mmCIF file of N, CA, C and O in Angstrom:
data_model
loop_
_atom_site.group_PDB
_atom_site.id
_atom_site.type_symbol
_atom_site.label_atom_id
_atom_site.label_comp_id
_atom_site.label_asym_id
_atom_site.label_seq_id
_atom_site.Cartn_x
_atom_site.Cartn_y
_atom_site.Cartn_z
ATOM 1 N N MET A 1 -15.856 56.883 -5.254
ATOM 2 C CA MET A 1 -15.861 56.208 -3.973
ATOM 3 C C MET A 1 -15.138 57.107 -2.958
ATOM 4 O O MET A 1 -14.030 57.546 -3.203
ATOM 5 N N ASN A 2 -15.785 57.352 -1.833
ATOM 6 C CA ASN A 2 -15.168 58.211 -0.819
ATOM 7 C C ASN A 2 -14.237 57.396 0.089
ATOM 8 O O ASN A 2 -14.124 56.182 -0.044
ATOM 9 N N VAL A 3 -13.580 58.083 1.003
ATOM 10 C CA VAL A 3 -12.596 57.440 1.883
ATOM 11 C C VAL A 3 -13.237 56.327 2.704
ATOM 12 O O VAL A 3 -12.705 55.217 2.789
ATOM 13 N N LEU A 4 -14.389 56.605 3.307
ATOM 14 C CA LEU A 4 -15.059 55.591 4.128
ATOM 15 C C LEU A 4 -15.402 54.357 3.299
ATOM 16 O O LEU A 4 -15.191 53.224 3.747
ATOM 17 N N GLU A 5 -15.895 54.550 2.093
ATOM 18 C CA GLU A 5 -16.243 53.416 1.238
ATOM 19 C C GLU A 5 -15.012 52.598 0.855
ATOM 20 O O GLU A 5 -15.060 51.367 0.827
ATOM 21 N N LYS A 6 -13.894 53.286 0.563
ATOM 22 C CA LYS A 6 -12.660 52.569 0.229
ATOM 23 C C LYS A 6 -12.170 51.757 1.421
ATOM 24 O O LYS A 6 -11.743 50.612 1.278
ATOM 25 N N ILE A 7 -12.212 52.369 2.600
ATOM 26 C CA ILE A 7 -11.783 51.662 3.810
ATOM 27 C C ILE A 7 -12.678 50.450 4.054
ATOM 28 O O ILE A 7 -12.187 49.359 4.357
ATOM 29 N N ALA A 8 -13.983 50.633 3.917
ATOM 30 C CA ALA A 8 -14.919 49.526 4.116
ATOM 31 C C ALA A 8 -14.637 48.399 3.131
ATOM 32 O O ALA A 8 -14.687 47.218 3.492
ATOM 33 N N THR A 9 -14.306 48.745 1.897
ATOM 34 C CA THR A 9 -14.001 47.733 0.887
ATOM 35 C C THR A 9 -12.744 46.951 1.248
ATOM 36 O O THR A 9 -12.721 45.720 1.147
ATOM 37 N N VAL A 10 -11.706 47.661 1.692
ATOM 38 C CA VAL A 10 -10.461 46.996 2.093
ATOM 39 C C VAL A 10 -10.721 46.065 3.275
ATOM 40 O O VAL A 10 -10.269 44.913 3.292
ATOM 41 N N ILE A 11 -11.468 46.556 4.261
ATOM 42 C CA ILE A 11 -11.771 45.735 5.436
ATOM 43 C C ILE A 11 -12.574 44.507 5.036
ATOM 44 O O ILE A 11 -12.285 43.386 5.461
ATOM 45 N N ALA A 12 -13.580 44.695 4.196
ATOM 46 C CA ALA A 12 -14.414 43.576 3.757
ATOM 47 C C ALA A 12 -13.594 42.556 2.977
ATOM 48 O O ALA A 12 -13.751 41.349 3.170
ATOM 49 N N ASP A 13 -12.706 43.034 2.113
ATOM 50 C CA ASP A 13 -11.834 42.120 1.361
ATOM 51 C C ASP A 13 -10.972 41.306 2.317
ATOM 52 O O ASP A 13 -10.768 40.113 2.126
ATOM 53 N N HIS A 14 -10.480 41.968 3.351
ATOM 54 C CA HIS A 14 -9.577 41.312 4.301
ATOM 55 C C HIS A 14 -10.315 40.324 5.210
ATOM 56 O O HIS A 14 -9.788 39.263 5.524
ATOM 57 N N THR A 15 -11.509 40.703 5.632
ATOM 58 C CA THR A 15 -12.232 39.868 6.602
ATOM 59 C C THR A 15 -13.214 38.903 5.956
ATOM 60 O O THR A 15 -13.754 38.035 6.633
ATOM 61 N N GLY A 16 -13.470 39.096 4.663
ATOM 62 C CA GLY A 16 -14.452 38.253 3.988
ATOM 63 C C GLY A 16 -15.875 38.696 4.265
ATOM 64 O O GLY A 16 -16.825 37.958 4.019
ATOM 65 N N GLY A 17 -16.026 39.917 4.773
ATOM 66 C CA GLY A 17 -17.350 40.448 5.096
ATOM 67 C C GLY A 17 -17.954 41.207 3.933
ATOM 68 O O GLY A 17 -17.470 41.159 2.803
ATOM 69 N N ASP A 18 -19.005 41.934 4.227
ATOM 70 C CA ASP A 18 -19.747 42.711 3.245
ATOM 71 C C ASP A 18 -19.511 44.193 3.513
ATOM 72 O O ASP A 18 -19.885 44.691 4.577
ATOM 73 N N ALA A 19 -18.903 44.890 2.560
ATOM 74 C CA ALA A 19 -18.570 46.301 2.737
ATOM 75 C C ALA A 19 -19.801 47.153 3.030
ATOM 76 O O ALA A 19 -19.712 48.142 3.749
ATOM 77 N N SER A 20 -20.950 46.754 2.514
ATOM 78 C CA SER A 20 -22.156 47.571 2.703
ATOM 79 C C SER A 20 -22.656 47.556 4.144
ATOM 80 O O SER A 20 -23.460 48.400 4.528
ATOM 81 N N THR A 21 -22.167 46.621 4.947
ATOM 82 C CA THR A 21 -22.585 46.560 6.349
ATOM 83 C C THR A 21 -21.651 47.340 7.272
ATOM 84 O O THR A 21 -21.908 47.466 8.458
ATOM 85 N N ILE A 22 -20.555 47.865 6.724
ATOM 86 C CA ILE A 22 -19.570 48.597 7.517
ATOM 87 C C ILE A 22 -19.905 50.083 7.455
ATOM 88 O O ILE A 22 -19.958 50.671 6.378
ATOM 89 N N THR A 23 -20.139 50.672 8.629
ATOM 90 C CA THR A 23 -20.513 52.080 8.710
ATOM 91 C C THR A 23 -19.488 52.847 9.536
ATOM 92 O O THR A 23 -18.559 52.251 10.090
ATOM 93 N N GLU A 24 -19.703 54.152 9.666
ATOM 94 C CA GLU A 24 -18.807 54.985 10.473
ATOM 95 C C GLU A 24 -18.726 54.512 11.912
ATOM 96 O O GLU A 24 -17.694 54.651 12.562
ATOM 97 N N THR A 25 -19.821 53.965 12.426
ATOM 98 C CA THR A 25 -19.856 53.580 13.836
ATOM 99 C C THR A 25 -19.450 52.127 14.075
ATOM 100 O O THR A 25 -19.386 51.686 15.224
ATOM 101 N N THR A 26 -19.146 51.389 13.018
ATOM 102 C CA THR A 26 -18.697 50.006 13.172
ATOM 103 C C THR A 26 -17.344 49.999 13.869
ATOM 104 O O THR A 26 -16.434 50.732 13.477
ATOM 105 N N THR A 27 -17.225 49.182 14.902
ATOM 106 C CA THR A 27 -15.942 49.088 15.608
ATOM 107 C C THR A 27 -15.114 47.953 15.022
ATOM 108 O O THR A 27 -15.648 47.005 14.441
ATOM 109 N N PHE A 28 -13.815 48.059 15.191
ATOM 110 C CA PHE A 28 -12.933 47.002 14.718
ATOM 111 C C PHE A 28 -13.132 45.734 15.533
ATOM 112 O O PHE A 28 -12.974 44.629 15.026
ATOM 113 N N GLU A 29 -13.528 45.905 16.779
ATOM 114 C CA GLU A 29 -13.834 44.750 17.625
ATOM 115 C C GLU A 29 -15.022 43.979 17.046
ATOM 116 O O GLU A 29 -15.002 42.753 16.984
ATOM 117 N N GLU A 30 -16.048 44.708 16.622
ATOM 118 C CA GLU A 30 -17.220 44.060 16.015
ATOM 119 C C GLU A 30 -16.845 43.274 14.759
ATOM 120 O O GLU A 30 -17.470 42.263 14.450
ATOM 121 N N LEU A 31 -15.821 43.754 14.064
ATOM 122 C CA LEU A 31 -15.391 43.101 12.827
ATOM 123 C C LEU A 31 -14.474 41.909 13.090
ATOM 124 O O LEU A 31 -14.119 41.185 12.170
ATOM 125 N N GLY A 32 -14.073 41.729 14.342
ATOM 126 C CA GLY A 32 -13.188 40.621 14.689
ATOM 127 C C GLY A 32 -11.765 40.814 14.188
ATOM 128 O O GLY A 32 -11.057 39.854 13.906
ATOM 129 N N VAL A 33 -11.355 42.079 14.095
ATOM 130 C CA VAL A 33 -10.030 42.411 13.584
ATOM 131 C C VAL A 33 -9.019 42.383 14.727
ATOM 132 O O VAL A 33 -9.218 43.021 15.748
ATOM 133 N N ASP A 34 -7.929 41.618 14.535
ATOM 134 C CA ASP A 34 -6.887 41.571 15.567
ATOM 135 C C ASP A 34 -5.686 42.417 15.127
ATOM 136 O O ASP A 34 -5.701 43.033 14.058
ATOM 137 N N SER A 35 -4.640 42.442 15.935
ATOM 138 C CA SER A 35 -3.505 43.324 15.665
ATOM 139 C C SER A 35 -2.780 42.963 14.371
ATOM 140 O O SER A 35 -2.303 43.851 13.651
ATOM 141 N N LEU A 36 -2.693 41.696 14.035
ATOM 142 C CA LEU A 36 -2.064 41.292 12.776
ATOM 143 C C LEU A 36 -2.901 41.787 11.597
ATOM 144 O O LEU A 36 -2.368 42.282 10.603
ATOM 145 N N ASP A 37 -4.211 41.665 11.712
ATOM 146 C CA ASP A 37 -5.103 42.178 10.667
ATOM 147 C C ASP A 37 -4.884 43.675 10.468
ATOM 148 O O ASP A 37 -4.837 44.160 9.337
ATOM 149 N N VAL A 38 -4.746 44.390 11.572
ATOM 150 C CA VAL A 38 -4.560 45.840 11.508
ATOM 151 C C VAL A 38 -3.285 46.168 10.733
ATOM 152 O O VAL A 38 -3.289 47.028 9.847
ATOM 153 N N VAL A 39 -2.189 45.491 11.034
ATOM 154 C CA VAL A 39 -0.921 45.744 10.350
ATOM 155 C C VAL A 39 -1.080 45.508 8.846
ATOM 156 O O VAL A 39 -0.657 46.332 8.025
ATOM 157 N N GLU A 40 -1.704 44.410 8.476
ATOM 158 C CA GLU A 40 -1.887 44.097 7.065
ATOM 159 C C GLU A 40 -2.790 45.119 6.377
ATOM 160 O O GLU A 40 -2.502 45.558 5.257
ATOM 161 N N MET A 41 -3.861 45.527 7.049
ATOM 162 C CA MET A 41 -4.777 46.488 6.442
ATOM 163 C C MET A 41 -4.150 47.878 6.364
ATOM 164 O O MET A 41 -4.376 48.594 5.390
ATOM 165 N N VAL A 42 -3.353 48.263 7.355
ATOM 166 C CA VAL A 42 -2.693 49.566 7.321
ATOM 167 C C VAL A 42 -1.796 49.656 6.088
ATOM 168 O O VAL A 42 -1.786 50.674 5.389
ATOM 169 N N MET A 43 -1.079 48.592 5.773
ATOM 170 C CA MET A 43 -0.234 48.596 4.578
ATOM 171 C C MET A 43 -1.086 48.793 3.324
ATOM 172 O O MET A 43 -0.718 49.549 2.422
ATOM 173 N N ARG A 44 -2.211 48.152 3.288
ATOM 174 C CA ARG A 44 -3.111 48.305 2.131
ATOM 175 C C ARG A 44 -3.700 49.715 2.078
ATOM 176 O O ARG A 44 -3.796 50.309 1.003
ATOM 177 N N PHE A 45 -4.086 50.278 3.233
ATOM 178 C CA PHE A 45 -4.602 51.646 3.262
ATOM 179 C C PHE A 45 -3.539 52.630 2.757
ATOM 180 O O PHE A 45 -3.848 53.558 2.020
ATOM 181 N N GLU A 46 -2.293 52.412 3.172
ATOM 182 C CA GLU A 46 -1.217 53.292 2.729
ATOM 183 C C GLU A 46 -1.070 53.253 1.211
ATOM 184 O O GLU A 46 -0.886 54.285 0.567
ATOM 185 N N GLU A 47 -1.190 52.056 0.637
ATOM 186 C CA GLU A 47 -1.130 51.916 -0.821
ATOM 187 C C GLU A 47 -2.318 52.596 -1.491
ATOM 188 O O GLU A 47 -2.155 53.324 -2.474
ATOM 189 N N GLU A 48 -3.507 52.343 -0.961
ATOM 190 C CA GLU A 48 -4.738 52.881 -1.555
ATOM 191 C C GLU A 48 -4.765 54.403 -1.544
ATOM 192 O O GLU A 48 -5.216 55.019 -2.506
ATOM 193 N N PHE A 49 -4.315 54.999 -0.441
ATOM 194 C CA PHE A 49 -4.461 56.436 -0.266
ATOM 195 C C PHE A 49 -3.167 57.219 -0.449
ATOM 196 O O PHE A 49 -3.178 58.446 -0.446
ATOM 197 N N GLY A 50 -2.033 56.524 -0.571
ATOM 198 C CA GLY A 50 -0.767 57.210 -0.750
ATOM 199 C C GLY A 50 -0.350 58.023 0.461
ATOM 200 O O GLY A 50 0.253 59.088 0.318
ATOM 201 N N VAL A 51 -0.689 57.537 1.650
ATOM 202 C CA VAL A 51 -0.319 58.218 2.888
ATOM 203 C C VAL A 51 0.370 57.229 3.817
ATOM 204 O O VAL A 51 0.224 56.026 3.665
ATOM 205 N N GLU A 52 1.116 57.789 4.766
ATOM 206 C CA GLU A 52 1.749 56.952 5.777
ATOM 207 C C GLU A 52 0.921 57.034 7.044
ATOM 208 O O GLU A 52 0.600 58.123 7.516
ATOM 209 N N LEU A 53 0.538 55.890 7.581
ATOM 210 C CA LEU A 53 -0.280 55.850 8.792
ATOM 211 C C LEU A 53 0.554 55.292 9.928
ATOM 212 O O LEU A 53 1.177 54.242 9.782
ATOM 213 N N GLU A 54 0.572 56.006 11.021
ATOM 214 C CA GLU A 54 1.337 55.569 12.188
ATOM 215 C C GLU A 54 0.582 54.457 12.915
ATOM 216 O O GLU A 54 -0.593 54.604 13.229
ATOM 217 N N LEU A 55 1.271 53.358 13.183
ATOM 218 C CA LEU A 55 0.632 52.240 13.880
ATOM 219 C C LEU A 55 0.325 52.565 15.333
ATOM 220 O O LEU A 55 -0.448 51.867 15.956
ATOM 221 N N GLU A 56 0.917 53.632 15.864
ATOM 222 C CA GLU A 56 0.621 54.021 17.242
ATOM 223 C C GLU A 56 -0.809 54.547 17.376
ATOM 224 O O GLU A 56 -1.364 54.595 18.459
ATOM 225 N N GLU A 57 -1.371 54.976 16.253
ATOM 226 C CA GLU A 57 -2.742 55.483 16.281
ATOM 227 C C GLU A 57 -3.685 54.329 16.591
ATOM 228 O O GLU A 57 -3.566 53.256 16.024
ATOM 229 N N LYS A 58 -4.613 54.568 17.483
ATOM 230 C CA LYS A 58 -5.603 53.544 17.845
ATOM 231 C C LYS A 58 -6.978 54.095 17.508
ATOM 232 O O LYS A 58 -7.363 55.153 17.985
ATOM 233 N N PHE A 59 -7.677 53.394 16.663
ATOM 234 C CA PHE A 59 -8.994 53.830 16.238
ATOM 235 C C PHE A 59 -10.024 52.825 16.708
ATOM 236 O O PHE A 59 -9.869 51.630 16.487
ATOM 237 N N GLU A 60 -11.054 53.325 17.339
ATOM 238 C CA GLU A 60 -12.122 52.455 17.822
ATOM 239 C C GLU A 60 -13.116 52.122 16.719
ATOM 240 O O GLU A 60 -13.643 51.023 16.678
ATOM 241 N N THR A 61 -13.361 53.114 15.844
ATOM 242 C CA THR A 61 -14.383 52.920 14.811
ATOM 243 C C THR A 61 -13.799 53.139 13.418
ATOM 244 O O THR A 61 -12.771 53.791 13.247
ATOM 245 N N VAL A 62 -14.504 52.620 12.431
ATOM 246 C CA VAL A 62 -14.118 52.809 11.039
ATOM 247 C C VAL A 62 -14.202 54.294 10.683
ATOM 248 O O VAL A 62 -13.353 54.822 9.966
ATOM 249 N N GLY A 63 -15.199 54.987 11.207
ATOM 250 C CA GLY A 63 -15.349 56.408 10.949
ATOM 251 C C GLY A 63 -14.172 57.223 11.456
ATOM 252 O O GLY A 63 -13.724 58.165 10.798
ATOM 253 N N ALA A 64 -13.644 56.877 12.633
ATOM 254 C CA ALA A 64 -12.486 57.577 13.188
ATOM 255 C C ALA A 64 -11.265 57.380 12.287
ATOM 256 O O ALA A 64 -10.508 58.326 12.041
ATOM 257 N N LEU A 65 -11.096 56.182 11.779
ATOM 258 C CA LEU A 65 -9.999 55.917 10.854
ATOM 259 C C LEU A 65 -10.187 56.718 9.566
ATOM 260 O O LEU A 65 -9.246 57.319 9.059
ATOM 261 N N ALA A 66 -11.398 56.750 9.051
ATOM 262 C CA ALA A 66 -11.679 57.494 7.819
ATOM 263 C C ALA A 66 -11.356 58.978 7.992
ATOM 264 O O ALA A 66 -10.742 59.589 7.113
ATOM 265 N N LYS A 67 -11.734 59.552 9.119
ATOM 266 C CA LYS A 67 -11.443 60.973 9.380
ATOM 267 C C LYS A 67 -9.932 61.213 9.444
ATOM 268 O O LYS A 67 -9.430 62.211 8.936
ATOM 269 N N PHE A 68 -9.205 60.298 10.077
ATOM 270 C CA PHE A 68 -7.762 60.416 10.165
ATOM 271 C C PHE A 68 -7.122 60.363 8.766
ATOM 272 O O PHE A 68 -6.284 61.189 8.437
ATOM 273 N N VAL A 69 -7.557 59.399 7.948
ATOM 274 C CA VAL A 69 -7.026 59.278 6.594
ATOM 275 C C VAL A 69 -7.348 60.529 5.785
ATOM 276 O O VAL A 69 -6.487 61.062 5.077
ATOM 277 N N GLU A 70 -8.569 61.029 5.910
ATOM 278 C CA GLU A 70 -8.949 62.252 5.203
ATOM 279 C C GLU A 70 -8.047 63.424 5.594
ATOM 280 O O GLU A 70 -7.656 64.216 4.739
ATOM 281 N N SER A 71 -7.669 63.506 6.870
ATOM 282 C CA SER A 71 -6.795 64.606 7.312
ATOM 283 C C SER A 71 -5.403 64.457 6.718
ATOM 284 O O SER A 71 -4.719 65.458 6.487
ATOM 285 N N LYS A 72 -4.971 63.235 6.468
ATOM 286 C CA LYS A 72 -3.645 62.992 5.902
ATOM 287 C C LYS A 72 -3.593 63.287 4.404
ATOM 288 O O LYS A 72 -2.556 63.688 3.895
ATOM 289 N N ILE A 73 -4.701 63.074 3.702
ATOM 290 C CA ILE A 73 -4.687 63.268 2.250
ATOM 291 C C ILE A 73 -5.167 64.653 1.836
ATOM 292 O O ILE A 73 -5.077 65.023 0.680
ATOM 293 N N ALA A 74 -5.657 65.433 2.805
ATOM 294 C CA ALA A 74 -6.162 66.777 2.480
ATOM 295 C C ALA A 74 -5.048 67.754 2.212
ATOM 296 O O ALA A 74 -3.946 67.611 2.589
#
């Protein structure tokens, strides 16, 4: 499972959605994710990937987040 797929799975688990519908261009707004959701998911992403993610980072799309995570784990 690649980074994007893992992120999509975490988001789907959190929102009750379907991971297969989440793509690189899916926005967090489209997913109905609010700031509390972001904080909770960031903690899960940090656990999943073993990286620290700064909450100051603002990502419009799932793909942008995936690229950022990939840069942290590379």
